[in-house]
Short mmCIF file of C-alpha atoms and ligand atoms in Angstrom, two decimals:
data_model
loop_
_atom_site.label_atom_id
_atom_site.label_comp_id
_atom_site.label_asym_id
_atom_site.label_seq_id
_atom_site.Cartn_x
_atom_site.Cartn_y
_atom_site.Cartn_z
CA UNK A 3 -4.64 8.54 -21.93
CA UNK A 4 -2.44 7.10 -19.15
CA UNK A 5 -0.77 3.94 -20.54
CA UNK A 6 0.24 2.17 -17.30
CA UNK A 7 3.52 2.51 -15.45
CA UNK A 8 5.69 0.33 -17.73
CA UNK A 9 4.91 2.45 -20.79
CA UNK A 10 5.02 5.74 -18.84
CA UNK A 11 8.39 4.98 -17.18
CA UNK A 12 9.96 2.65 -19.78
CA UNK A 13 13.34 4.42 -19.58
CA UNK A 14 13.45 3.83 -15.81
CA UNK A 15 12.48 0.14 -15.79
CA UNK A 16 14.49 -2.97 -16.72
CA UNK A 17 14.16 -4.31 -20.28
CA UNK A 18 12.97 -7.77 -19.18
CA UNK A 19 9.67 -6.37 -17.92
CA UNK A 20 9.02 -4.72 -21.28
CA UNK A 21 9.11 -7.59 -23.77
CA UNK A 22 5.61 -8.82 -22.90
CA UNK A 23 3.73 -6.05 -21.10
CA UNK A 24 0.70 -7.03 -19.03
CA UNK A 25 -1.11 -3.93 -17.77
CA UNK A 26 -4.46 -2.89 -16.35
CA UNK A 27 -3.62 0.83 -16.57
CA UNK A 28 -2.10 1.01 -13.08
CA UNK A 29 -0.42 4.14 -11.75
CA UNK A 30 -1.09 7.80 -12.48
CA UNK A 31 -2.91 8.02 -9.14
CA UNK A 32 -4.09 11.32 -7.61
CA UNK A 33 -1.84 13.43 -5.37
CA UNK A 34 -4.50 15.16 -3.26
CA UNK A 35 -3.84 18.22 -1.03
CA UNK A 36 -5.05 17.49 2.52
CA UNK A 37 -5.68 20.90 4.18
CA UNK A 38 -7.30 19.25 7.21
CA UNK A 39 -4.04 17.40 7.86
CA UNK A 40 -1.92 20.47 7.07
CA UNK A 41 -3.79 22.42 9.76
CA UNK A 42 -3.47 19.58 12.27
CA UNK A 43 0.29 19.14 11.65
CA UNK A 44 1.46 22.68 10.76
CA UNK A 45 2.94 21.20 7.58
CA UNK A 46 1.88 21.12 3.93
CA UNK A 47 0.38 17.65 3.49
CA UNK A 48 -0.51 15.78 0.29
CA UNK A 49 -2.04 12.29 -0.03
CA UNK A 50 -0.87 9.84 -2.71
CA UNK A 51 -4.13 7.95 -3.15
CA UNK A 52 -3.11 4.43 -4.22
CA UNK A 53 -6.60 3.04 -3.73
CA UNK A 54 -7.24 4.48 -7.20
CA UNK A 55 -5.26 1.67 -8.86
CA UNK A 56 -7.09 -1.03 -10.88
CA UNK A 57 -7.45 -3.50 -7.98
CA UNK A 58 -7.63 -0.78 -5.33
CA UNK A 59 -4.12 -0.81 -3.87
CA UNK A 60 -0.49 0.12 -4.66
CA UNK A 61 0.27 -3.56 -5.28
CA UNK A 62 -0.71 -3.14 -8.93
CA UNK A 63 2.45 -1.12 -9.59
CA UNK A 64 4.63 -4.11 -8.72
CA UNK A 65 2.31 -6.72 -10.17
CA UNK A 66 2.36 -5.33 -13.70
CA UNK A 67 6.15 -5.62 -13.73
CA UNK A 68 6.32 -9.00 -11.96
CA UNK A 69 3.63 -10.60 -14.15
CA UNK A 70 5.05 -9.05 -17.34
CA UNK A 71 8.48 -10.48 -16.49
CA UNK A 72 6.91 -13.86 -15.75
CA UNK A 73 5.04 -13.73 -19.07
CA UNK A 74 8.28 -13.00 -20.93
CA UNK A 75 9.72 -16.16 -19.36
CA UNK A 76 6.74 -18.19 -20.53
CA UNK A 77 5.42 -18.79 -17.02
CA UNK A 78 2.00 -20.38 -16.78
CA UNK A 79 1.44 -20.33 -13.00
CA UNK A 80 2.15 -17.62 -10.42
CA UNK A 81 1.97 -17.96 -6.65
CA UNK A 82 2.01 -15.48 -3.80
CA UNK A 83 1.48 -15.25 -0.07
CA UNK A 84 -0.66 -12.31 0.94
CA UNK A 85 -2.53 -10.48 3.67
CA UNK A 86 -4.96 -9.76 0.85
CA UNK A 87 -4.01 -6.96 -1.52
CA UNK A 88 -1.11 -8.77 -3.17
CA UNK A 89 -3.36 -11.74 -3.84
CA UNK A 90 -6.12 -9.52 -5.25
CA UNK A 91 -3.61 -7.89 -7.56
CA UNK A 92 -1.82 -11.10 -8.55
CA UNK A 93 -5.17 -12.74 -9.35
CA UNK A 94 -6.25 -9.87 -11.62
CA UNK A 95 -2.93 -9.56 -13.48
CA UNK A 96 -2.68 -13.35 -13.85
CA UNK A 97 -6.07 -13.30 -15.63
CA UNK A 98 -4.85 -10.45 -17.84
CA UNK A 99 -1.78 -12.58 -18.68
CA UNK A 100 -3.73 -15.83 -19.19
CA UNK A 101 -1.95 -17.45 -16.25
CA UNK A 102 -3.16 -19.55 -13.33
CA UNK A 103 -2.76 -17.90 -9.92
CA UNK A 104 -2.44 -19.61 -6.52
CA UNK A 105 -2.60 -17.49 -3.38
CA UNK A 106 -1.80 -18.38 0.22
CA UNK A 107 -3.63 -16.27 2.79
CA UNK A 108 -3.84 -16.45 6.60
CA UNK A 109 -7.05 -18.26 7.47
CA UNK A 110 -9.72 -15.83 8.68
CA UNK A 111 -7.42 -12.79 8.58
CA UNK A 112 -8.14 -11.41 5.13
CA UNK A 113 -10.56 -8.53 4.53
CA UNK A 114 -13.69 -9.55 2.63
CA UNK A 115 -13.17 -7.12 -0.25
CA UNK A 116 -9.77 -8.60 -1.02
CA UNK A 117 -11.00 -12.19 -0.69
CA UNK A 118 -13.84 -11.41 -3.10
CA UNK A 119 -11.34 -10.12 -5.66
CA UNK A 120 -9.14 -13.22 -5.53
CA UNK A 121 -12.21 -15.42 -5.87
CA UNK A 122 -13.77 -13.28 -8.63
CA UNK A 123 -10.58 -13.62 -10.67
CA UNK A 124 -10.55 -17.39 -10.18
CA UNK A 125 -7.40 -17.65 -8.05
CA UNK A 126 -6.71 -20.97 -6.34
CA UNK A 127 -7.14 -19.96 -2.68
CA UNK A 128 -5.04 -21.74 -0.06
CA UNK A 129 -6.14 -20.66 3.42
CA UNK A 130 -3.15 -21.31 5.65
CA UNK A 131 -3.68 -22.16 9.33
CA UNK A 132 -1.16 -19.51 10.40
CA UNK A 133 -0.03 -15.93 9.83
CA UNK A 134 1.21 -14.14 6.73
CA UNK A 135 4.78 -15.12 7.63
CA UNK A 136 3.80 -18.81 7.51
CA UNK A 137 2.12 -18.18 4.14
CA UNK A 138 5.30 -16.66 2.74
CA UNK A 139 7.39 -19.63 3.90
CA UNK A 140 4.94 -21.99 2.20
CA UNK A 141 4.85 -19.88 -0.99
CA UNK A 142 8.66 -19.91 -1.20
CA UNK A 143 8.70 -23.70 -0.80
CA UNK A 144 6.09 -24.04 -3.57
CA UNK A 145 8.12 -21.83 -5.90
CA UNK A 146 11.28 -23.83 -5.13
CA UNK A 147 9.61 -27.19 -5.75
CA UNK A 148 7.41 -26.44 -8.77
CA UNK A 149 7.70 -24.42 -12.01
CA UNK A 150 5.70 -21.52 -10.61
CA UNK A 151 6.73 -17.85 -10.33
CA UNK A 152 6.73 -16.30 -6.85
CA UNK A 153 5.37 -12.74 -7.16
CA UNK A 154 5.79 -11.51 -3.57
CA UNK A 155 7.87 -8.40 -2.95
CA UNK A 156 10.92 -10.63 -2.46
CA UNK A 157 10.72 -10.62 -6.28
CA UNK A 158 12.79 -7.57 -7.36
CA UNK A 159 10.46 -6.90 -10.28
CA UNK A 160 7.79 -5.95 -7.72
CA UNK A 161 10.09 -3.29 -6.21
CA UNK A 162 10.91 -1.98 -9.68
CA UNK A 163 7.24 -1.36 -10.40
CA UNK A 164 6.44 0.10 -6.99
CA UNK A 165 9.27 2.66 -7.18
CA UNK A 166 7.21 4.51 -9.83
CA UNK A 167 5.07 5.91 -7.02
CA UNK A 168 8.03 8.10 -6.08
CA UNK A 169 8.53 9.14 -9.71
CA UNK A 170 4.92 10.29 -9.94
CA UNK A 171 5.21 12.31 -6.71
CA UNK A 172 8.24 14.18 -8.08
CA UNK A 173 6.70 14.60 -11.53
CA UNK A 174 3.59 16.12 -9.93
CA UNK A 175 5.18 18.21 -7.16
CA UNK A 176 8.19 19.29 -9.21
CA UNK A 177 10.65 17.88 -6.68
CA UNK A 178 10.79 15.37 -3.84
CA UNK A 179 8.91 16.33 -0.64
CA UNK A 180 10.72 16.99 2.66
CA UNK A 181 9.10 13.90 4.17
CA UNK A 182 7.42 10.83 2.70
CA UNK A 183 5.28 8.84 5.16
CA UNK A 184 3.68 5.43 4.61
CA UNK A 185 2.65 2.21 6.37
CA UNK A 186 5.24 -0.58 6.74
CA UNK A 187 4.28 -4.26 6.70
CA UNK A 188 6.46 -6.59 4.60
CA UNK A 189 8.49 -3.39 3.91
CA UNK A 190 8.57 -3.66 0.13
CA UNK A 191 6.88 -0.28 -0.37
CA UNK A 192 9.21 1.85 1.78
CA UNK A 193 12.09 0.09 0.02
CA UNK A 194 10.60 0.85 -3.40
CA UNK A 195 9.82 4.52 -2.72
CA UNK A 196 13.35 5.13 -1.45
CA UNK A 197 14.77 3.44 -4.57
CA UNK A 198 12.61 5.66 -6.76
CA UNK A 199 13.57 8.87 -4.96
CA UNK A 200 17.29 8.08 -5.08
CA UNK A 201 17.16 7.22 -8.79
CA UNK A 202 15.26 10.45 -9.55
CA UNK A 203 17.79 12.44 -7.52
CA UNK A 204 20.85 10.80 -9.10
CA UNK A 205 19.89 11.52 -12.69
CA UNK A 206 17.29 14.24 -12.14
CA UNK A 207 14.63 15.69 -12.23
CA UNK A 208 14.66 15.65 -8.41
CA UNK A 209 17.16 17.98 -6.71
CA UNK A 210 16.67 16.58 -3.22
CA UNK A 211 15.74 13.48 -1.19
CA UNK A 212 12.92 13.12 1.39
CA UNK A 213 13.19 11.67 4.87
CA UNK A 214 11.36 8.33 4.85
CA UNK A 215 8.87 7.99 7.73
CA UNK A 216 7.52 4.46 8.04
CA UNK A 217 4.85 3.37 10.50
CA UNK A 218 4.03 -0.09 11.80
CA UNK A 219 1.03 -1.16 13.85
CA UNK A 220 2.05 -1.28 17.52
CA UNK A 221 0.93 -4.92 17.84
CA UNK A 222 2.92 -5.89 14.76
CA UNK A 223 6.09 -3.77 14.82
CA UNK A 224 9.14 -6.04 14.40
CA UNK A 225 11.36 -3.33 12.87
CA UNK A 226 10.50 -0.94 15.71
CA UNK A 227 11.17 -3.64 18.34
CA UNK A 228 14.28 -4.96 16.59
CA UNK A 229 13.08 -8.57 16.54
CA UNK A 230 10.40 -10.64 14.76
CA UNK A 231 6.94 -10.66 16.32
CA UNK A 232 5.73 -14.26 16.49
CA UNK A 233 2.06 -13.46 17.05
CA UNK A 234 1.41 -10.08 15.40
CA UNK A 235 -1.94 -8.53 16.29
CA UNK A 236 -3.66 -5.49 14.73
CA UNK A 237 -6.99 -4.63 13.16
CA UNK A 238 -4.94 -3.33 10.25
CA UNK A 239 -4.75 -6.84 8.82
CA UNK A 240 -2.85 -5.72 5.71
CA UNK A 241 0.23 -4.94 7.83
CA UNK A 242 -0.20 -7.80 10.34
CA UNK A 243 3.28 -9.11 9.48
CA UNK A 244 5.79 -10.27 12.09
CA UNK A 245 8.89 -10.89 10.00
CA UNK A 246 9.14 -8.45 7.05
CA UNK A 247 10.81 -9.84 3.91
CA UNK A 248 12.44 -6.47 3.14
CA UNK A 249 13.53 -5.73 6.71
CA UNK A 250 17.14 -4.78 5.96
CA UNK A 251 16.19 -2.64 2.96
CA UNK A 252 13.60 -0.79 5.05
CA UNK A 253 16.21 -0.02 7.72
CA UNK A 254 18.58 1.18 4.99
CA UNK A 255 15.91 3.51 3.62
CA UNK A 256 15.24 4.81 7.14
CA UNK A 257 18.89 5.36 8.00
CA UNK A 258 20.14 6.67 4.64
CA UNK A 259 17.26 9.12 4.40
CA UNK A 260 17.65 10.28 8.02
CA UNK A 261 14.09 9.15 8.58
CA UNK A 262 12.35 6.90 11.08
CA UNK A 263 10.21 3.80 11.50
CA UNK A 264 7.87 4.00 14.49
CA UNK A 265 4.67 2.36 15.79
CA UNK A 266 1.09 3.60 15.91
CA UNK A 267 -1.69 1.95 17.91
CA UNK A 268 -4.90 0.56 16.43
CA UNK A 269 -6.73 3.44 18.10
CA UNK A 270 -4.47 5.97 16.39
CA UNK A 271 -4.95 4.14 13.08
CA UNK A 272 -8.75 4.19 13.39
CA UNK A 273 -8.72 7.86 14.42
CA UNK A 274 -6.65 8.68 11.32
CA UNK A 275 -8.91 6.49 9.19
CA UNK A 276 -11.89 8.57 10.33
CA UNK A 277 -10.14 11.94 9.81
CA UNK A 278 -9.27 10.85 6.27
CA UNK A 279 -12.89 9.99 5.42
CA UNK A 280 -14.63 12.72 7.44
CA UNK A 281 -12.21 15.64 6.85
CA UNK A 282 -10.22 14.80 3.71
CA UNK A 283 -12.85 12.98 1.65
CA UNK A 284 -10.53 10.01 1.16
CA UNK A 285 -11.80 6.52 2.10
CA UNK A 286 -9.03 4.04 2.88
CA UNK A 287 -8.68 0.67 4.53
CA UNK A 288 -7.30 0.79 8.11
CA UNK A 289 -3.67 -0.14 7.36
CA UNK A 290 -3.55 2.65 4.79
CA UNK A 291 -4.18 5.20 7.55
CA UNK A 292 -1.03 4.21 9.47
CA UNK A 293 1.10 6.85 7.73
CA UNK A 294 -1.44 9.56 8.56
CA UNK A 295 -1.66 8.30 12.14
CA UNK A 296 2.12 8.58 12.25
CA UNK A 297 2.41 12.21 11.15
CA UNK A 298 -0.41 13.16 13.54
CA UNK A 299 1.44 11.45 16.39
CA UNK A 300 4.70 13.19 15.53
CA UNK A 301 2.87 16.53 15.24
CA UNK A 302 1.51 16.04 18.77
CA UNK A 303 5.10 15.41 19.88
CA UNK A 304 6.29 18.60 18.17
CA UNK A 305 8.44 16.60 15.76
CA UNK A 306 6.95 17.79 12.44
CA UNK A 307 9.02 20.65 10.98
CA UNK A 308 6.78 23.72 10.47
CA UNK A 309 5.76 24.16 6.85
CA UNK A 310 7.43 20.92 5.76
CA UNK A 311 6.12 19.47 2.52
CA UNK A 312 4.87 16.00 3.39
CA UNK A 313 3.50 13.30 1.07
CA UNK A 314 1.67 10.40 2.73
CA UNK A 315 0.91 7.31 0.68
CA UNK A 316 -2.50 5.90 1.55
CA UNK A 317 -2.15 2.43 0.17
CA UNK A 318 -5.54 0.76 -0.27
CA UNK A 319 -9.18 1.68 -0.92
CA UNK A 320 -11.67 1.73 1.96
CA UNK A 321 -14.00 -0.61 0.06
CA UNK A 322 -11.49 -3.41 0.72
CA UNK A 323 -12.56 -3.54 4.35
CA UNK A 324 -15.83 -1.54 4.66
CA UNK A 325 -16.71 -2.88 8.11
CA UNK A 326 -14.49 -0.20 9.70
CA UNK A 327 -16.66 2.57 8.32
CA UNK A 328 -19.85 0.81 9.38
CA UNK A 329 -18.67 -0.37 12.80
CA UNK A 330 -17.30 2.99 13.92
CA UNK A 331 -20.04 5.11 12.31
CA UNK A 332 -21.73 7.15 15.06
CA UNK A 333 -25.19 6.06 13.96
CA UNK A 334 -25.63 6.85 10.28
CA UNK A 335 -28.42 9.40 9.85
CA UNK A 336 -31.25 7.62 8.03
CA UNK A 337 -34.45 9.59 7.50
CA UNK A 338 -37.46 7.65 6.16
CA UNK A 339 -39.06 9.37 3.16
CA UNK A 340 -42.32 8.54 1.40
CA UNK A 341 -41.99 9.32 -2.32
CA UNK A 342 -45.23 11.31 -2.25
CA UNK A 343 -43.99 13.45 0.65
CA UNK A 344 -42.49 16.88 0.22
CA UNK A 345 -38.92 15.65 0.13
CA UNK A 346 -37.48 19.16 0.06
CA UNK A 347 -39.04 20.12 3.38
CA UNK A 348 -37.97 16.79 4.93
CA UNK A 349 -34.41 17.23 3.70
CA UNK A 350 -34.42 20.78 4.96
CA UNK A 351 -35.69 19.67 8.38
C1 AN7 B 2 -3.21 -1.62 2.17
C2 AN7 B 2 -1.77 -1.94 2.50
N1 AN7 B 2 -1.03 -1.00 3.09
C3 AN7 B 2 0.26 -1.23 3.42
C4 AN7 B 2 0.86 -2.45 3.18
C5 AN7 B 2 2.30 -2.64 3.59
O1 AN7 B 2 3.12 -2.54 2.45
P1 AN7 B 2 4.54 -3.32 2.52
O2 AN7 B 2 5.29 -2.69 3.67
O3 AN7 B 2 5.18 -3.11 1.21
O4 AN7 B 2 4.19 -4.75 2.78
C6 AN7 B 2 0.12 -3.48 2.56
C7 AN7 B 2 0.78 -4.78 2.31
C8 AN7 B 2 0.07 -5.88 1.98
C9 AN7 B 2 0.73 -7.15 1.78
O5 AN7 B 2 1.86 -7.36 2.20
C10 AN7 B 2 -0.05 -8.20 1.06
O6 AN7 B 2 -1.04 -7.86 0.39
O7 AN7 B 2 0.37 -9.38 1.17
C11 AN7 B 2 -1.22 -3.21 2.20
O8 AN7 B 2 -2.00 -4.13 1.59
#
């Protein structure tokens, strides 16, 4: 029985997250071979399916550690800014910890699945008339002015939890991959994976380090452009972030690993989203497909080393934002059937 990432990686996590453990069994997510992507890229591609976490995204890895640390300090209220998944996760773990949770989300720019989670868990929802970046400024002010814990990825306990994704990849594959690709929004996740890979290489069991390949949405690509984006725009609302909190750390991961951070268009994201569901059997929300869009783009440019072992983190479940499957479906095949009819012959037709 998987015991959650704090118990499974206790020797790799700080003591202060272990005195009062709050867990929903996060982590231990599937590493799925993706032959359809291997054929398309000429590499050997695996998907780290983070939608299989308790609240449907990788955020749970960092929330178990951040909320556990807050609980050990006797916190009663947690607050976070979010494009949706952080708030869904914070709301669930706050309930598990018996805490009150306040979330600040950009008005009208949060996917329904995520909003439903925050509401279901009884979070205090503050819809900010602005973007995620405005929400984060407000959340920081709240945490400065009141005795509430800020659980955004500026909180180092979040990064500590999220680095376990890298540990699991190495524990499953036997070593680090040649390349690790993933979406980049607030840039906590690329920072966390790089931290995990370097720790596993320093003291073993990894014998090597991957290149980190991060991908931003073209309409919301501050790190690619080299300056903040005041009005970020992308259908991948989870990564619609113009001024990443972990900007410098993401650049360090890119440069130290000899990797890259580039942009993919919404069209490329939606094409990858569809390949994942129609050819790999993995249903993700749009932002989660950015890493796959990225390796497909680089393959088209002849920049994917032949036979390279690539792990792509797909970060959130498709049920978070189901409209993208419905809207782009090419007319779902619906055949009317009367119960009395000979269903077999109809199905065969
Ligand atoms: C599905 C999904 N994929 C990728 C990202 C980008 O990760 P970071 O680069 O670590 O920010 C997010 C981030 C979401 C939030 O930032 C939030 O929930 O506030 C996400 O939900």
